Amino acid sequence: MPELPEVETVRRGLQPVMEGAKILVAEARRPDLRFPFQPDFVARLKGQVVTGLGRRAKYLMADLASGDVLLMHLGMSGSFRVIKPDNKAAPGEFHYPKGKDSAHDHVLFRMSSGADIVFNDPRRFGYMKVIARNALEDEPLLRGLGPEPLGNAFDAAMLARSCEGKKTNLKAALLDQRVVAGLGNIYVCEALHRSHLSPRRIAATLSTKKGEPTDHAKRLVTAIHTVLNDAIKAGGSSLRDHRQTSGELGYFQHSFKVYDREGEKCTTPRCDGTIKRFTQNGRSTFWCPKCQK
């Protein structure tokens, strides 16, 4: 499933053609994706100006002039394709040919910017929902989400408070969207390796008895910031179905230090360890037992 860097990459790809433009045409070409479309889904979108395009965790959020918000989730295989009047793409070094199976083009937005925005989702685990801005705090899909890992409020002190007294392992704590929003399996593995912390470490060790952040917490927050920013600059990681709105592949997977590198030498300087894999909370965990403690 696309994680925060992939969703942020998509947001940046959609922003130039969506933000400030009017939705001239909105089409839902089937009654549902993961969930049924609202009966008034199209009516609440048609004719509305997108005043801003943001992101909350793994959700895209388009603010509309009406006071509504269009909430969008990519699911496992969802992708947005931007088609401009000249129908030209700008393929780069990691260009991925766009799928031509229109049977999976489930939603269309025709924008006053001159672009058509098509949502394609073969597995249909993605979803969209129109929500009144003043009702967002009560929206079940968003309620309880923790802080944004790239937000100003997320620091070592906040992470320590969230993990204080937690007996669960550190990886499980970081995957808990109530602790920090938007992190997934890939970037948690990468951040733990870069901070030299074991995924088996007890989460409570990020906090002192007085509730203050330990050095472990400080290292981990720095690593989270670094790995997410690096991944966004690289366009995300093109594993399975993810691609950018231009059709280009993200290429952060070429910079993985630990994820999907089982049996390879650890890249940490002066470490002669070997990357191992084990199953943790139903997910593959990759780590170096020698330098991650």
mmCIF file of C-alpha atoms in Angstrom:
data_model
loop_
_atom_site.group_PDB
_atom_site.id
_atom_site.type_symbol
_atom_site.label_atom_id
_atom_site.label_comp_id
_atom_site.label_asym_id
_atom_site.label_seq_id
_atom_site.Cartn_x
_atom_site.Cartn_y
_atom_site.Cartn_z
ATOM 1 C CA MET A 1 0.000 0.000 0.000
ATOM 2 C CA PRO A 2 1.364 3.470 -0.848
ATOM 3 C CA GLU A 3 2.822 5.191 2.185
ATOM 4 C CA LEU A 4 3.199 8.868 3.050
ATOM 5 C CA PRO A 5 5.970 9.690 0.513
ATOM 6 C CA GLU A 6 3.997 8.106 -2.331
ATOM 7 C CA VAL A 7 0.831 10.008 -1.401
ATOM 8 C CA GLU A 8 2.751 13.271 -1.038
ATOM 9 C CA THR A 9 4.331 12.685 -4.457
ATOM 10 C CA VAL A 10 0.868 12.235 -5.977
ATOM 11 C CA ARG A 11 -0.359 15.402 -4.232
ATOM 12 C CA ARG A 12 2.478 17.414 -5.733
ATOM 13 C CA GLY A 13 1.747 15.968 -9.162
ATOM 14 C CA LEU A 14 -1.943 16.908 -8.970
ATOM 15 C CA GLN A 15 -1.488 20.330 -7.393
ATOM 16 C CA PRO A 16 -0.565 22.327 -10.554
ATOM 17 C CA VAL A 17 -3.638 21.158 -12.503
ATOM 18 C CA MET A 18 -6.128 20.850 -9.650
ATOM 19 C CA GLU A 19 -5.508 23.648 -7.168
ATOM 20 C CA GLY A 20 -7.317 26.857 -8.117
ATOM 21 C CA ALA A 21 -9.218 25.124 -10.933
ATOM 22 C CA LYS A 22 -12.929 24.370 -11.239
ATOM 23 C CA ILE A 23 -14.266 20.840 -11.578
ATOM 24 C CA LEU A 24 -16.203 21.154 -14.834
ATOM 25 C CA VAL A 25 -17.140 17.484 -15.031
ATOM 26 C CA ALA A 26 -17.111 14.788 -12.342
ATOM 27 C CA GLU A 27 -17.824 11.176 -13.273
ATOM 28 C CA ALA A 28 -18.107 8.111 -11.038
ATOM 29 C CA ARG A 29 -18.137 5.268 -13.540
ATOM 30 C CA ARG A 30 -19.218 2.590 -11.104
ATOM 31 C CA PRO A 31 -21.345 2.645 -7.925
ATOM 32 C CA ASP A 32 -18.482 1.872 -5.590
ATOM 33 C CA LEU A 33 -14.795 1.414 -4.971
ATOM 34 C CA ARG A 34 -13.893 0.000 -1.577
ATOM 35 C CA PHE A 35 -17.024 1.710 -0.275
ATOM 36 C CA PRO A 36 -20.124 2.865 -2.197
ATOM 37 C CA PHE A 37 -20.016 6.409 -3.521
ATOM 38 C CA GLN A 38 -22.376 8.787 -1.738
ATOM 39 C CA PRO A 39 -25.637 9.379 -3.657
ATOM 40 C CA ASP A 40 -24.737 13.085 -4.026
ATOM 41 C CA PHE A 41 -21.006 12.492 -4.672
ATOM 42 C CA VAL A 42 -20.976 13.923 -8.217
ATOM 43 C CA ALA A 43 -23.423 16.738 -7.453
ATOM 44 C CA ARG A 44 -21.282 18.046 -4.575
ATOM 45 C CA LEU A 45 -18.195 18.174 -6.812
ATOM 46 C CA LYS A 46 -19.458 19.521 -10.139
ATOM 47 C CA GLY A 47 -18.820 23.232 -10.554
ATOM 48 C CA GLN A 48 -16.694 23.534 -7.410
ATOM 49 C CA VAL A 49 -13.330 25.300 -7.325
ATOM 50 C CA VAL A 50 -10.516 23.392 -5.600
ATOM 51 C CA THR A 51 -9.141 26.034 -3.238
ATOM 52 C CA GLY A 52 -6.367 23.828 -1.849
ATOM 53 C CA LEU A 53 -4.939 20.339 -2.158
ATOM 54 C CA GLY A 54 -3.457 18.899 1.026
ATOM 55 C CA ARG A 55 -2.577 15.609 2.647
ATOM 56 C CA ARG A 56 -3.390 14.067 6.019
ATOM 57 C CA ALA A 57 -1.455 10.866 6.712
ATOM 58 C CA LYS A 58 -2.146 8.701 3.629
ATOM 59 C CA TYR A 59 -5.196 10.708 2.532
ATOM 60 C CA LEU A 60 -5.387 13.366 -0.178
ATOM 61 C CA MET A 61 -7.722 16.213 0.782
ATOM 62 C CA ALA A 62 -9.096 18.677 -1.776
ATOM 63 C CA ASP A 63 -10.708 21.750 -0.205
ATOM 64 C CA LEU A 64 -13.704 22.994 -2.203
ATOM 65 C CA ALA A 65 -15.150 26.498 -2.367
ATOM 66 C CA SER A 66 -18.440 25.116 -1.046
ATOM 67 C CA GLY A 67 -16.867 24.278 2.313
ATOM 68 C CA ASP A 68 -16.722 20.568 1.517
ATOM 69 C CA VAL A 69 -13.562 18.468 1.377
ATOM 70 C CA LEU A 70 -12.972 15.663 -1.116
ATOM 71 C CA LEU A 71 -11.178 12.892 0.787
ATOM 72 C CA MET A 72 -9.248 10.445 -1.439
ATOM 73 C CA HIS A 73 -7.331 7.271 -0.575
ATOM 74 C CA LEU A 74 -5.241 5.308 -3.091
ATOM 75 C CA GLY A 75 -5.829 1.912 -1.508
ATOM 76 C CA MET A 76 -3.435 -0.773 -2.743
ATOM 77 C CA SER A 77 -3.423 -0.205 -6.503
ATOM 78 C CA GLY A 78 -4.976 3.223 -7.050
ATOM 79 C CA SER A 79 -3.227 5.841 -9.159
ATOM 80 C CA PHE A 80 -4.065 9.213 -10.670
ATOM 81 C CA ARG A 81 -3.277 9.980 -14.279
ATOM 82 C CA VAL A 82 -3.132 13.550 -15.577
ATOM 83 C CA ILE A 83 -4.082 13.976 -19.226
ATOM 84 C CA LYS A 84 -3.416 17.387 -20.741
ATOM 85 C CA PRO A 85 -4.860 18.703 -24.018
ATOM 86 C CA ASP A 86 -1.748 17.720 -25.997
ATOM 87 C CA ASN A 87 -1.960 14.249 -24.348
ATOM 88 C CA LYS A 88 1.803 14.308 -23.897
ATOM 89 C CA ALA A 89 3.612 12.711 -20.982
ATOM 90 C CA ALA A 90 7.039 13.748 -19.771
ATOM 91 C CA PRO A 91 8.791 10.405 -19.342
ATOM 92 C CA GLY A 92 11.975 10.423 -17.352
ATOM 93 C CA GLU A 93 14.646 7.887 -16.512
ATOM 94 C CA PHE A 94 12.192 5.747 -14.555
ATOM 95 C CA HIS A 95 9.199 6.118 -16.873
ATOM 96 C CA TYR A 96 6.520 3.475 -16.474
ATOM 97 C CA PRO A 97 4.053 3.040 -19.350
ATOM 98 C CA LYS A 98 0.579 4.031 -18.229
ATOM 99 C CA GLY A 99 -2.024 1.308 -18.181
ATOM 100 C CA LYS A 100 -4.399 1.461 -21.136
ATOM 101 C CA ASP A 101 -7.121 -0.689 -19.643
ATOM 102 C CA SER A 102 -9.877 1.884 -19.348
ATOM 103 C CA ALA A 103 -12.046 -0.677 -17.542
ATOM 104 C CA HIS A 104 -10.181 0.349 -14.389
ATOM 105 C CA ASP A 105 -10.626 4.108 -14.941
ATOM 106 C CA HIS A 106 -13.300 4.549 -12.292
ATOM 107 C CA VAL A 107 -13.377 8.308 -11.610
ATOM 108 C CA LEU A 108 -12.820 11.302 -13.893
ATOM 109 C CA PHE A 109 -12.413 14.984 -13.039
ATOM 110 C CA ARG A 110 -12.329 17.429 -15.960
ATOM 111 C CA MET A 111 -10.719 20.611 -14.709
ATOM 112 C CA SER A 112 -10.888 24.195 -15.949
ATOM 113 C CA SER A 113 -7.067 24.058 -16.061
ATOM 114 C CA GLY A 114 -7.502 21.994 -19.231
ATOM 115 C CA ALA A 115 -6.478 18.707 -17.632
ATOM 116 C CA ASP A 116 -8.432 15.524 -17.159
ATOM 117 C CA ILE A 117 -7.619 13.701 -13.930
ATOM 118 C CA VAL A 118 -8.368 9.978 -14.044
ATOM 119 C CA PHE A 119 -8.371 7.663 -11.051
ATOM 120 C CA ASN A 120 -7.473 4.103 -12.055
ATOM 121 C CA ASP A 121 -7.764 1.283 -9.503
ATOM 122 C CA PRO A 122 -7.708 -2.365 -10.664
ATOM 123 C CA ARG A 123 -8.213 -3.830 -7.175
ATOM 124 C CA ARG A 124 -10.716 -1.176 -6.062
ATOM 125 C CA PHE A 125 -9.377 -0.806 -2.518
ATOM 126 C CA GLY A 126 -9.192 2.961 -2.918
ATOM 127 C CA TYR A 127 -12.063 5.217 -1.956
ATOM 128 C CA MET A 128 -13.390 8.770 -2.123
ATOM 129 C CA LYS A 129 -15.771 10.654 0.094
ATOM 130 C CA VAL A 130 -17.073 14.229 0.256
ATOM 131 C CA ILE A 131 -17.153 15.600 3.809
ATOM 132 C CA ALA A 132 -18.152 18.993 5.183
ATOM 133 C CA ARG A 133 -15.041 20.791 6.443
ATOM 134 C CA ASN A 134 -16.669 21.470 9.824
ATOM 135 C CA ALA A 135 -17.369 17.738 10.241
ATOM 136 C CA LEU A 136 -13.809 16.497 9.669
ATOM 137 C CA GLU A 137 -13.043 16.109 13.370
ATOM 138 C CA ASP A 138 -15.898 13.634 13.692
ATOM 139 C CA GLU A 139 -15.088 11.716 10.500
ATOM 140 C CA PRO A 140 -14.392 8.052 11.450
ATOM 141 C CA LEU A 141 -11.721 7.717 8.730
ATOM 142 C CA LEU A 142 -9.697 10.571 10.253
ATOM 143 C CA ARG A 143 -10.607 10.500 13.923
ATOM 144 C CA GLY A 144 -7.772 9.374 16.164
ATOM 145 C CA LEU A 145 -4.950 9.926 13.682
ATOM 146 C CA GLY A 146 -1.700 10.896 15.353
ATOM 147 C CA PRO A 147 0.623 13.764 14.409
ATOM 148 C CA GLU A 148 2.095 14.192 10.938
ATOM 149 C CA PRO A 149 5.694 12.939 11.001
ATOM 150 C CA LEU A 150 6.807 15.923 8.892
ATOM 151 C CA GLY A 151 4.721 18.431 10.825
ATOM 152 C CA ASN A 152 6.239 21.029 13.141
ATOM 153 C CA ALA A 153 4.603 19.452 16.199
ATOM 154 C CA PHE A 154 6.231 16.062 15.716
ATOM 155 C CA ASP A 155 9.449 15.935 17.686
ATOM 156 C CA ALA A 156 11.275 13.649 20.112
ATOM 157 C CA ALA A 157 9.271 14.933 23.082
ATOM 158 C CA MET A 158 5.951 14.166 21.389
ATOM 159 C CA LEU A 159 7.092 10.689 20.313
ATOM 160 C CA ALA A 160 8.350 9.953 23.837
ATOM 161 C CA ARG A 161 4.998 10.961 25.336
ATOM 162 C CA SER A 162 3.135 8.746 22.869
ATOM 163 C CA CYS A 163 5.338 5.749 23.676
ATOM 164 C CA GLU A 164 5.551 6.278 27.431
ATOM 165 C CA GLY A 165 4.644 3.049 29.207
ATOM 166 C CA LYS A 166 4.003 1.116 25.981
ATOM 167 C CA LYS A 167 5.042 -2.533 26.302
ATOM 168 C CA THR A 168 4.675 -3.214 22.571
ATOM 169 C CA ASN A 169 7.675 -3.427 20.270
ATOM 170 C CA LEU A 170 8.970 -0.264 18.661
ATOM 171 C CA LYS A 171 8.018 -1.220 15.126
ATOM 172 C CA ALA A 172 4.406 -1.915 16.091
ATOM 173 C CA ALA A 173 4.234 1.421 17.912
ATOM 174 C CA LEU A 174 5.438 3.326 14.850
ATOM 175 C CA LEU A 175 2.916 1.543 12.622
ATOM 176 C CA ASP A 176 0.114 2.559 15.004
ATOM 177 C CA GLN A 177 -1.524 5.495 13.217
ATOM 178 C CA ARG A 178 -2.545 6.923 16.594
ATOM 179 C CA VAL A 179 1.131 7.336 17.540
ATOM 180 C CA VAL A 180 2.256 8.867 14.250
ATOM 181 C CA ALA A 181 0.184 9.148 11.073
ATOM 182 C CA GLY A 182 1.260 7.978 7.639
ATOM 183 C CA LEU A 183 4.178 5.677 8.386
ATOM 184 C CA GLY A 184 4.092 2.205 6.852
ATOM 185 C CA ASN A 185 6.210 -0.921 6.836
ATOM 186 C CA ILE A 186 8.886 0.218 4.376
ATOM 187 C CA TYR A 187 9.776 3.531 5.965
ATOM 188 C CA VAL A 188 9.547 2.240 9.526
ATOM 189 C CA CYS A 189 12.132 -0.439 8.661
ATOM 190 C CA GLU A 190 14.329 2.200 7.015
ATOM 191 C CA ALA A 191 14.042 4.694 9.875
ATOM 192 C CA LEU A 192 14.814 2.079 12.525
ATOM 193 C CA HIS A 193 17.917 0.997 10.629
ATOM 194 C CA ARG A 194 19.154 4.553 10.173
ATOM 195 C CA SER A 195 18.654 5.268 13.874
ATOM 196 C CA HIS A 196 20.332 1.925 14.802
ATOM 197 C CA LEU A 197 17.344 0.815 16.856
ATOM 198 C CA SER A 198 16.026 -2.726 16.929
ATOM 199 C CA PRO A 199 12.444 -3.285 15.740
ATOM 200 C CA ARG A 200 12.126 -5.587 18.774
ATOM 201 C CA ARG A 201 13.013 -2.817 21.233
ATOM 202 C CA ILE A 202 10.262 -1.964 23.713
ATOM 203 C CA ALA A 203 8.581 1.305 22.710
ATOM 204 C CA ALA A 204 8.645 2.628 26.287
ATOM 205 C CA THR A 205 12.451 2.920 26.077
ATOM 206 C CA LEU A 206 11.985 6.115 24.059
ATOM 207 C CA SER A 207 10.903 7.837 27.264
ATOM 208 C CA THR A 208 12.687 8.358 30.594
ATOM 209 C CA LYS A 209 10.935 7.729 33.903
ATOM 210 C CA LYS A 210 10.169 11.441 33.962
ATOM 211 C CA GLY A 211 8.558 11.251 30.520
ATOM 212 C CA GLU A 212 11.383 13.007 28.752
ATOM 213 C CA PRO A 213 12.750 11.819 25.372
ATOM 214 C CA THR A 214 15.789 9.576 25.423
ATOM 215 C CA ASP A 215 18.620 9.789 22.911
ATOM 216 C CA HIS A 216 16.909 6.881 21.153
ATOM 217 C CA ALA A 217 13.824 9.033 20.572
ATOM 218 C CA LYS A 218 15.891 11.921 19.260
ATOM 219 C CA ARG A 219 17.785 9.676 16.821
ATOM 220 C CA LEU A 220 14.589 8.050 15.639
ATOM 221 C CA VAL A 221 12.763 11.318 14.929
ATOM 222 C CA THR A 222 15.758 12.591 12.957
ATOM 223 C CA ALA A 223 15.830 9.333 10.969
ATOM 224 C CA ILE A 224 12.087 9.501 10.260
ATOM 225 C CA HIS A 225 12.416 13.061 8.958
ATOM 226 C CA THR A 226 15.407 12.152 6.803
ATOM 227 C CA VAL A 227 14.022 8.992 5.243
ATOM 228 C CA LEU A 228 10.630 10.549 4.441
ATOM 229 C CA ASN A 229 12.139 13.678 2.891
ATOM 230 C CA ASP A 230 14.598 11.604 0.859
ATOM 231 C CA ALA A 231 11.783 9.369 -0.375
ATOM 232 C CA ILE A 232 9.599 12.334 -1.376
ATOM 233 C CA LYS A 233 12.485 13.856 -3.349
ATOM 234 C CA ALA A 234 12.902 10.512 -5.135
ATOM 235 C CA GLY A 235 9.210 10.311 -6.014
ATOM 236 C CA GLY A 236 8.451 7.514 -3.572
ATOM 237 C CA SER A 237 9.186 3.809 -3.978
ATOM 238 C CA SER A 238 7.808 2.061 -7.050
ATOM 239 C CA LEU A 239 6.902 -1.279 -5.539
ATOM 240 C CA ARG A 240 4.066 -3.145 -7.217
ATOM 241 C CA ASP A 241 1.514 -0.576 -8.390
ATOM 242 C CA HIS A 242 2.734 2.852 -7.319
ATOM 243 C CA ARG A 243 3.568 5.402 -9.985
ATOM 244 C CA GLN A 244 3.587 9.171 -10.199
ATOM 245 C CA THR A 245 0.884 11.190 -11.962
ATOM 246 C CA SER A 246 3.241 11.637 -14.941
ATOM 247 C CA GLY A 247 3.606 7.889 -15.301
ATOM 248 C CA GLU A 248 7.162 7.982 -13.947
ATOM 249 C CA LEU A 249 8.366 5.536 -11.366
ATOM 250 C CA GLY A 250 9.566 6.695 -8.002
ATOM 251 C CA TYR A 251 13.055 5.389 -7.388
ATOM 252 C CA PHE A 252 13.694 5.549 -3.637
ATOM 253 C CA GLN A 253 13.799 1.731 -3.646
ATOM 254 C CA HIS A 254 17.281 2.130 -5.151
ATOM 255 C CA SER A 255 18.280 3.853 -1.884
ATOM 256 C CA PHE A 256 16.918 1.269 0.543
ATOM 257 C CA LYS A 257 19.416 0.571 3.310
ATOM 258 C CA VAL A 258 17.606 -2.446 4.692
ATOM 259 C CA TYR A 259 14.139 -3.072 3.221
ATOM 260 C CA ASP A 260 13.985 -6.090 0.876
ATOM 261 C CA ARG A 261 17.763 -6.624 1.240
ATOM 262 C CA GLU A 262 17.737 -9.934 3.115
ATOM 263 C CA GLY A 263 21.120 -11.653 2.990
ATOM 264 C CA GLU A 264 22.997 -8.561 1.815
ATOM 265 C CA LYS A 265 25.757 -6.779 3.698
ATOM 266 C CA CYS A 266 24.709 -3.976 6.045
ATOM 267 C CA THR A 267 25.542 -0.534 4.624
ATOM 268 C CA THR A 268 26.275 1.061 8.004
ATOM 269 C CA PRO A 269 29.936 2.174 8.063
ATOM 270 C CA ARG A 270 32.197 -0.211 10.012
ATOM 271 C CA CYS A 271 29.379 -2.738 10.428
ATOM 272 C CA ASP A 272 30.042 -6.214 9.047
ATOM 273 C CA GLY A 273 26.528 -7.455 9.764
ATOM 274 C CA THR A 274 24.092 -9.079 7.333
ATOM 275 C CA ILE A 275 20.504 -7.961 6.757
ATOM 276 C CA LYS A 276 17.969 -10.421 8.179
ATOM 277 C CA ARG A 277 14.240 -10.759 7.710
ATOM 278 C CA PHE A 278 11.626 -12.009 10.146
ATOM 279 C CA THR A 279 7.854 -11.762 10.445
ATOM 280 C CA GLN A 280 6.635 -9.295 13.038
ATOM 281 C CA ASN A 281 2.963 -8.532 13.651
ATOM 282 C CA GLY A 282 2.173 -10.200 10.340
ATOM 283 C CA ARG A 283 4.610 -8.033 8.322
ATOM 284 C CA SER A 284 8.111 -8.651 7.011
ATOM 285 C CA THR A 285 10.714 -6.838 9.076
ATOM 286 C CA PHE A 286 14.194 -6.228 7.672
ATOM 287 C CA TRP A 287 17.029 -5.285 10.024
ATOM 288 C CA CYS A 288 20.678 -5.694 10.906
ATOM 289 C CA PRO A 289 20.947 -7.590 14.224
ATOM 290 C CA LYS A 290 24.519 -6.350 14.664
ATOM 291 C CA CYS A 291 24.088 -2.559 14.565
ATOM 292 C CA GLN A 292 20.420 -2.217 15.524
ATOM 293 C CA LYS A 293 20.071 -2.563 19.285
#
